[in-house]
Amino acid sequence: MTPQSPTTQPKTALVPRRALRDGVYDAILEKLLDGSTPPGSSLNIDSLSRELGVSQTPVREALVQMEHTGLISRTALKGYRVAPPLSAAQMTELMDARAVVEIAAVERAAPRAAELLPDLRAAHARHVLAAHQVARLRGGEGPPTGYADLRECFTADWDFHLVIIRAAGNHFLAQMAESLNAHAHRLRQSVDHGTFDTAQAVAEHAAILAAFESEDPAAPVAAMRAHLTAIDHRSHAEEDADA
């Protein structure tokens, strides 16, 4: 009888463990972004494990992963706390960094417009549907019941950007973009949940899509730059309104 490879069992166990950690991460992220766990709140590992019905291990792993996004911070002997929202200066720095990375990606992806257009159209269609769902649930009278629909809209929004970033064909650009998107959750955390920019984002994505369809290599760069500038202006408008 051939002995079982000692590496077989750990490899098969990694997938469900990672899936559990990612599920816990998403659940905690939702608590942070829907306002139920505001900035400064403590995050107790034992309480979270009981609330989510899991052991402390995936909770601890998810919190370690989340600490890298800046959404939470860990203090010795005090544990984890929800970090404060981004300051105005930090918002500007984040959007400036996104512009550097994403404009570079668009410049590299533009010559491959014919290849990326089917995926970009599909991503845009998913974003339109997700934004429509959020608008329908809001009904003009506040945020949707439950945060899952808004999170789905955020995901669809980012997936549109990812199509372009991946079409650039640069692994390191993609890594930088993914890292910046993790920090963008803090920008979403600072947004007043009574007002969302889903309609504006959809319209701006439509302009980017049209720019790629135009076959003018300069048009997608201009459209993406306009989109990122508009996001920056909206984020500061929210802060000014709260001041």
mmCIF file of C-alpha atoms in Angstrom:
data_model
loop_
_atom_site.group_PDB
_atom_site.id
_atom_site.type_symbol
_atom_site.label_atom_id
_atom_site.label_comp_id
_atom_site.label_asym_id
_atom_site.label_seq_id
_atom_site.Cartn_x
_atom_site.Cartn_y
_atom_site.Cartn_z
ATOM 1 C CA MET A 1 0.000 0.000 0.000
ATOM 2 C CA THR A 2 1.433 3.341 -0.998
ATOM 3 C CA PRO A 3 1.780 5.683 2.012
ATOM 4 C CA GLN A 4 -0.194 8.911 1.888
ATOM 5 C CA SER A 5 1.845 12.005 1.183
ATOM 6 C CA PRO A 6 2.252 14.036 4.388
ATOM 7 C CA THR A 7 1.399 17.217 2.469
ATOM 8 C CA THR A 8 -1.971 16.016 1.174
ATOM 9 C CA GLN A 9 -4.100 16.692 4.239
ATOM 10 C CA PRO A 10 -2.850 20.251 4.997
ATOM 11 C CA LYS A 11 -3.441 21.274 1.377
ATOM 12 C CA THR A 12 -7.053 20.111 1.393
ATOM 13 C CA ALA A 13 -7.647 21.813 4.746
ATOM 14 C CA LEU A 14 -6.382 25.214 3.583
ATOM 15 C CA VAL A 15 -9.337 26.048 1.332
ATOM 16 C CA PRO A 16 -12.180 25.754 3.876
ATOM 17 C CA ARG A 17 -10.088 27.523 6.497
ATOM 18 C CA ARG A 18 -9.349 30.405 4.150
ATOM 19 C CA ALA A 19 -13.005 30.562 3.123
ATOM 20 C CA LEU A 20 -14.044 30.755 6.784
ATOM 21 C CA ARG A 21 -11.554 33.515 7.499
ATOM 22 C CA ASP A 22 -12.714 35.465 4.437
ATOM 23 C CA GLY A 23 -16.349 35.049 5.495
ATOM 24 C CA VAL A 24 -15.545 36.374 8.960
ATOM 25 C CA TYR A 25 -13.594 39.244 7.399
ATOM 26 C CA ASP A 26 -16.611 40.208 5.261
ATOM 27 C CA ALA A 27 -18.943 40.043 8.273
ATOM 28 C CA ILE A 28 -16.703 42.316 10.358
ATOM 29 C CA LEU A 29 -16.181 44.684 7.422
ATOM 30 C CA GLU A 30 -19.938 45.012 7.047
ATOM 31 C CA LYS A 31 -20.246 45.944 10.730
ATOM 32 C CA LEU A 32 -17.648 48.676 10.251
ATOM 33 C CA LEU A 33 -19.095 50.109 7.053
ATOM 34 C CA ASP A 34 -22.788 50.023 7.963
ATOM 35 C CA GLY A 35 -22.205 52.279 10.973
ATOM 36 C CA SER A 36 -23.183 49.686 13.611
ATOM 37 C CA THR A 37 -19.599 49.647 14.905
ATOM 38 C CA PRO A 38 -18.489 53.296 14.765
ATOM 39 C CA PRO A 39 -14.921 54.655 14.921
ATOM 40 C CA GLY A 40 -13.341 54.162 18.347
ATOM 41 C CA SER A 41 -15.400 51.049 19.131
ATOM 42 C CA SER A 42 -13.515 48.096 20.563
ATOM 43 C CA LEU A 43 -13.520 44.755 18.748
ATOM 44 C CA ASN A 44 -13.483 41.871 21.191
ATOM 45 C CA ILE A 45 -12.364 38.584 19.679
ATOM 46 C CA ASP A 46 -14.387 36.454 22.080
ATOM 47 C CA SER A 47 -17.572 38.492 21.525
ATOM 48 C CA LEU A 48 -17.157 38.412 17.755
ATOM 49 C CA SER A 49 -16.582 34.662 17.719
ATOM 50 C CA ARG A 50 -19.787 34.093 19.706
ATOM 51 C CA GLU A 51 -21.775 36.524 17.565
ATOM 52 C CA LEU A 52 -20.587 34.942 14.316
ATOM 53 C CA GLY A 53 -20.746 31.369 15.590
ATOM 54 C CA VAL A 54 -17.108 30.541 14.840
ATOM 55 C CA SER A 55 -13.983 29.835 16.841
ATOM 56 C CA GLN A 56 -11.619 32.627 17.827
ATOM 57 C CA THR A 57 -8.986 31.555 15.275
ATOM 58 C CA PRO A 58 -10.703 32.833 12.062
ATOM 59 C CA VAL A 59 -11.744 36.002 13.911
ATOM 60 C CA ARG A 60 -8.154 36.643 14.965
ATOM 61 C CA GLU A 61 -6.897 35.934 11.433
ATOM 62 C CA ALA A 62 -9.506 38.256 9.909
ATOM 63 C CA LEU A 63 -8.596 41.072 12.296
ATOM 64 C CA VAL A 64 -4.897 40.708 11.498
ATOM 65 C CA GLN A 65 -5.761 40.927 7.793
ATOM 66 C CA MET A 66 -8.036 43.937 8.364
ATOM 67 C CA GLU A 67 -5.368 45.798 10.317
ATOM 68 C CA HIS A 68 -3.395 46.171 7.070
ATOM 69 C CA THR A 69 -6.249 48.204 5.536
ATOM 70 C CA GLY A 70 -6.104 50.811 8.285
ATOM 71 C CA LEU A 71 -9.757 50.218 9.187
ATOM 72 C CA ILE A 72 -8.767 48.924 12.622
ATOM 73 C CA SER A 73 -5.746 49.306 14.844
ATOM 74 C CA ARG A 74 -4.272 47.143 17.586
ATOM 75 C CA THR A 75 -2.875 48.466 20.848
ATOM 76 C CA ALA A 76 -0.871 46.330 23.235
ATOM 77 C CA LEU A 77 -2.958 45.102 26.183
ATOM 78 C CA LYS A 78 -6.058 46.825 24.781
ATOM 79 C CA GLY A 79 -6.790 44.805 21.640
ATOM 80 C CA TYR A 80 -8.402 46.043 18.442
ATOM 81 C CA ARG A 81 -10.352 49.250 17.890
ATOM 82 C CA VAL A 82 -12.080 50.744 14.878
ATOM 83 C CA ALA A 83 -9.838 53.432 13.416
ATOM 84 C CA PRO A 84 -11.087 56.972 12.826
ATOM 85 C CA PRO A 85 -12.275 57.836 9.299
ATOM 86 C CA LEU A 86 -9.774 59.250 6.839
ATOM 87 C CA SER A 87 -8.908 62.888 7.310
ATOM 88 C CA ALA A 88 -9.252 65.331 4.421
ATOM 89 C CA ALA A 89 -5.511 65.151 3.794
ATOM 90 C CA GLN A 90 -5.549 61.342 3.821
ATOM 91 C CA MET A 91 -8.481 61.274 1.390
ATOM 92 C CA THR A 92 -6.525 63.480 -1.000
ATOM 93 C CA GLU A 93 -3.421 61.292 -0.685
ATOM 94 C CA LEU A 94 -5.444 58.133 -1.305
ATOM 95 C CA MET A 95 -7.111 59.506 -4.431
ATOM 96 C CA ASP A 96 -3.770 60.872 -5.656
ATOM 97 C CA ALA A 97 -2.236 57.401 -5.281
ATOM 98 C CA ARG A 98 -5.200 55.793 -7.045
ATOM 99 C CA ALA A 99 -4.800 58.249 -9.912
ATOM 100 C CA VAL A 100 -1.103 57.413 -10.291
ATOM 101 C CA VAL A 101 -1.777 53.663 -10.406
ATOM 102 C CA GLU A 102 -5.041 53.609 -12.360
ATOM 103 C CA ILE A 103 -4.046 56.170 -14.981
ATOM 104 C CA ALA A 104 -0.906 54.108 -15.620
ATOM 105 C CA ALA A 105 -3.116 51.023 -15.989
ATOM 106 C CA VAL A 106 -5.478 52.766 -18.423
ATOM 107 C CA GLU A 107 -2.560 53.955 -20.562
ATOM 108 C CA ARG A 108 -1.337 50.367 -20.865
ATOM 109 C CA ALA A 109 -4.789 48.871 -21.360
ATOM 110 C CA ALA A 110 -5.984 51.361 -24.013
ATOM 111 C CA PRO A 111 -4.099 49.680 -26.903
ATOM 112 C CA ARG A 112 -5.913 46.434 -25.968
ATOM 113 C CA ALA A 113 -9.369 47.986 -25.988
ATOM 114 C CA ALA A 114 -10.813 45.437 -28.405
ATOM 115 C CA GLU A 115 -9.757 42.587 -26.086
ATOM 116 C CA LEU A 116 -11.040 44.074 -22.840
ATOM 117 C CA LEU A 117 -14.316 45.572 -24.091
ATOM 118 C CA PRO A 118 -16.480 42.426 -23.676
ATOM 119 C CA ASP A 119 -15.426 42.055 -20.037
ATOM 120 C CA LEU A 120 -15.730 45.794 -19.408
ATOM 121 C CA ARG A 121 -19.273 45.857 -20.823
ATOM 122 C CA ALA A 122 -20.241 42.880 -18.657
ATOM 123 C CA ALA A 123 -18.739 44.484 -15.532
ATOM 124 C CA HIS A 124 -20.573 47.731 -16.266
ATOM 125 C CA ALA A 125 -23.860 45.869 -16.675
ATOM 126 C CA ARG A 126 -23.390 44.196 -13.271
ATOM 127 C CA HIS A 127 -22.632 47.575 -11.704
ATOM 128 C CA VAL A 128 -25.766 49.105 -13.247
ATOM 129 C CA LEU A 129 -27.914 46.275 -11.854
ATOM 130 C CA ALA A 130 -26.343 46.536 -8.382
ATOM 131 C CA ALA A 131 -26.807 50.315 -8.315
ATOM 132 C CA HIS A 132 -30.415 49.920 -9.417
ATOM 133 C CA GLN A 133 -31.011 47.470 -6.567
ATOM 134 C CA VAL A 134 -29.592 49.925 -4.021
ATOM 135 C CA ALA A 135 -31.735 52.748 -5.409
ATOM 136 C CA ARG A 136 -34.842 50.556 -5.347
ATOM 137 C CA LEU A 137 -34.299 49.514 -1.738
ATOM 138 C CA ARG A 138 -33.601 53.038 -0.620
ATOM 139 C CA GLY A 139 -36.779 54.309 -2.253
ATOM 140 C CA GLY A 140 -35.567 57.850 -1.729
ATOM 141 C CA GLU A 141 -36.000 57.484 2.043
ATOM 142 C CA GLY A 142 -32.623 56.565 3.423
ATOM 143 C CA PRO A 143 -30.167 53.675 3.162
ATOM 144 C CA PRO A 144 -31.211 50.152 2.210
ATOM 145 C CA THR A 145 -32.320 47.641 4.788
ATOM 146 C CA GLY A 146 -29.226 45.528 5.330
ATOM 147 C CA TYR A 147 -25.797 46.448 4.015
ATOM 148 C CA ALA A 148 -25.257 43.458 1.718
ATOM 149 C CA ASP A 149 -26.749 45.205 -1.323
ATOM 150 C CA LEU A 150 -24.561 48.271 -0.935
ATOM 151 C CA ARG A 151 -21.510 46.049 -0.458
ATOM 152 C CA GLU A 152 -22.436 44.232 -3.679
ATOM 153 C CA CYS A 153 -22.577 47.589 -5.429
ATOM 154 C CA PHE A 154 -19.125 48.504 -4.101
ATOM 155 C CA THR A 155 -17.816 45.154 -5.364
ATOM 156 C CA ALA A 156 -19.346 45.640 -8.810
ATOM 157 C CA ASP A 157 -17.885 49.143 -8.937
ATOM 158 C CA TRP A 158 -14.390 47.859 -8.167
ATOM 159 C CA ASP A 159 -14.739 44.918 -10.575
ATOM 160 C CA PHE A 160 -15.185 47.456 -13.389
ATOM 161 C CA HIS A 161 -11.846 49.020 -12.458
ATOM 162 C CA LEU A 162 -10.227 45.602 -12.146
ATOM 163 C CA VAL A 163 -11.024 44.712 -15.761
ATOM 164 C CA ILE A 164 -8.942 47.687 -16.883
ATOM 165 C CA ILE A 165 -6.187 47.144 -14.338
ATOM 166 C CA ARG A 166 -5.746 43.488 -15.283
ATOM 167 C CA ALA A 167 -5.788 44.343 -18.992
ATOM 168 C CA ALA A 168 -2.720 46.501 -18.377
ATOM 169 C CA GLY A 169 -0.774 43.256 -18.063
ATOM 170 C CA ASN A 170 1.370 44.386 -15.122
ATOM 171 C CA HIS A 171 1.201 42.184 -12.028
ATOM 172 C CA PHE A 172 2.742 44.818 -9.764
ATOM 173 C CA LEU A 173 0.302 47.515 -10.852
ATOM 174 C CA ALA A 174 -2.532 45.106 -10.031
ATOM 175 C CA GLN A 175 -1.061 44.441 -6.582
ATOM 176 C CA MET A 176 -0.776 48.153 -5.834
ATOM 177 C CA ALA A 177 -4.327 48.770 -7.011
ATOM 178 C CA GLU A 178 -5.709 45.989 -4.792
ATOM 179 C CA SER A 179 -3.861 47.415 -1.797
ATOM 180 C CA LEU A 180 -5.280 50.885 -2.441
ATOM 181 C CA ASN A 181 -8.790 49.478 -2.791
ATOM 182 C CA ALA A 182 -8.476 47.965 0.678
ATOM 183 C CA HIS A 183 -7.699 51.432 2.032
ATOM 184 C CA ALA A 184 -10.649 52.825 0.037
ATOM 185 C CA HIS A 185 -12.944 51.061 2.512
ATOM 186 C CA ARG A 186 -11.980 53.799 4.954
ATOM 187 C CA LEU A 187 -13.191 56.372 2.437
ATOM 188 C CA ARG A 188 -16.529 54.533 2.256
ATOM 189 C CA GLN A 189 -16.595 54.377 6.045
ATOM 190 C CA SER A 190 -16.547 58.186 6.171
ATOM 191 C CA VAL A 191 -19.465 58.616 3.759
ATOM 192 C CA ASP A 192 -22.811 59.686 5.184
ATOM 193 C CA HIS A 193 -24.997 56.598 4.743
ATOM 194 C CA GLY A 194 -27.942 58.748 3.729
ATOM 195 C CA THR A 195 -26.257 59.793 0.496
ATOM 196 C CA PHE A 196 -24.442 57.563 -1.952
ATOM 197 C CA ASP A 197 -22.744 58.345 -5.233
ATOM 198 C CA THR A 198 -23.867 55.182 -7.019
ATOM 199 C CA ALA A 199 -25.688 57.067 -9.804
ATOM 200 C CA GLN A 200 -22.696 59.328 -10.448
ATOM 201 C CA ALA A 201 -20.290 56.389 -10.437
ATOM 202 C CA VAL A 202 -22.416 54.483 -12.945
ATOM 203 C CA ALA A 203 -22.560 57.496 -15.248
ATOM 204 C CA GLU A 204 -18.813 58.038 -15.010
ATOM 205 C CA HIS A 205 -18.147 54.348 -15.716
ATOM 206 C CA ALA A 206 -20.387 54.633 -18.767
ATOM 207 C CA ALA A 207 -18.193 57.510 -19.970
ATOM 208 C CA ILE A 208 -15.062 55.389 -19.452
ATOM 209 C CA LEU A 209 -16.630 52.508 -21.369
ATOM 210 C CA ALA A 210 -17.598 54.853 -24.225
ATOM 211 C CA ALA A 211 -14.043 56.204 -24.249
ATOM 212 C CA PHE A 212 -12.614 52.707 -24.741
ATOM 213 C CA GLU A 213 -15.188 52.080 -27.483
ATOM 214 C CA SER A 214 -14.136 55.278 -29.277
ATOM 215 C CA GLU A 215 -10.745 53.787 -30.239
ATOM 216 C CA ASP A 216 -9.113 57.077 -29.264
ATOM 217 C CA PRO A 217 -6.214 56.040 -26.960
ATOM 218 C CA ALA A 218 -6.299 59.376 -25.137
ATOM 219 C CA ALA A 219 -10.031 59.253 -24.375
ATOM 220 C CA PRO A 220 -9.958 56.481 -21.705
ATOM 221 C CA VAL A 221 -7.185 58.297 -19.817
ATOM 222 C CA ALA A 222 -9.186 61.527 -19.753
ATOM 223 C CA ALA A 223 -12.378 59.706 -18.708
ATOM 224 C CA MET A 224 -10.672 57.818 -15.868
ATOM 225 C CA ARG A 225 -8.966 60.982 -14.645
ATOM 226 C CA ALA A 226 -12.328 62.782 -14.603
ATOM 227 C CA HIS A 227 -13.901 59.893 -12.683
ATOM 228 C CA LEU A 228 -11.203 59.804 -9.981
ATOM 229 C CA THR A 229 -11.291 63.604 -9.650
ATOM 230 C CA ALA A 230 -15.069 63.465 -9.200
ATOM 231 C CA ILE A 231 -14.739 60.810 -6.451
ATOM 232 C CA ASP A 232 -12.230 63.040 -4.675
ATOM 233 C CA HIS A 233 -14.562 66.045 -4.900
ATOM 234 C CA ARG A 234 -17.524 64.024 -3.598
ATOM 235 C CA SER A 235 -15.550 62.694 -0.643
ATOM 236 C CA HIS A 236 -14.601 66.213 0.388
ATOM 237 C CA ALA A 237 -18.147 67.455 -0.165
ATOM 238 C CA GLU A 238 -19.355 64.889 2.376
ATOM 239 C CA GLU A 239 -16.797 66.118 4.898
ATOM 240 C CA ASP A 240 -17.659 69.780 4.272
ATOM 241 C CA ALA A 241 -21.348 69.021 4.806
ATOM 242 C CA ASP A 242 -20.580 67.402 8.178
ATOM 243 C CA ALA A 243 -18.384 70.299 9.325
#
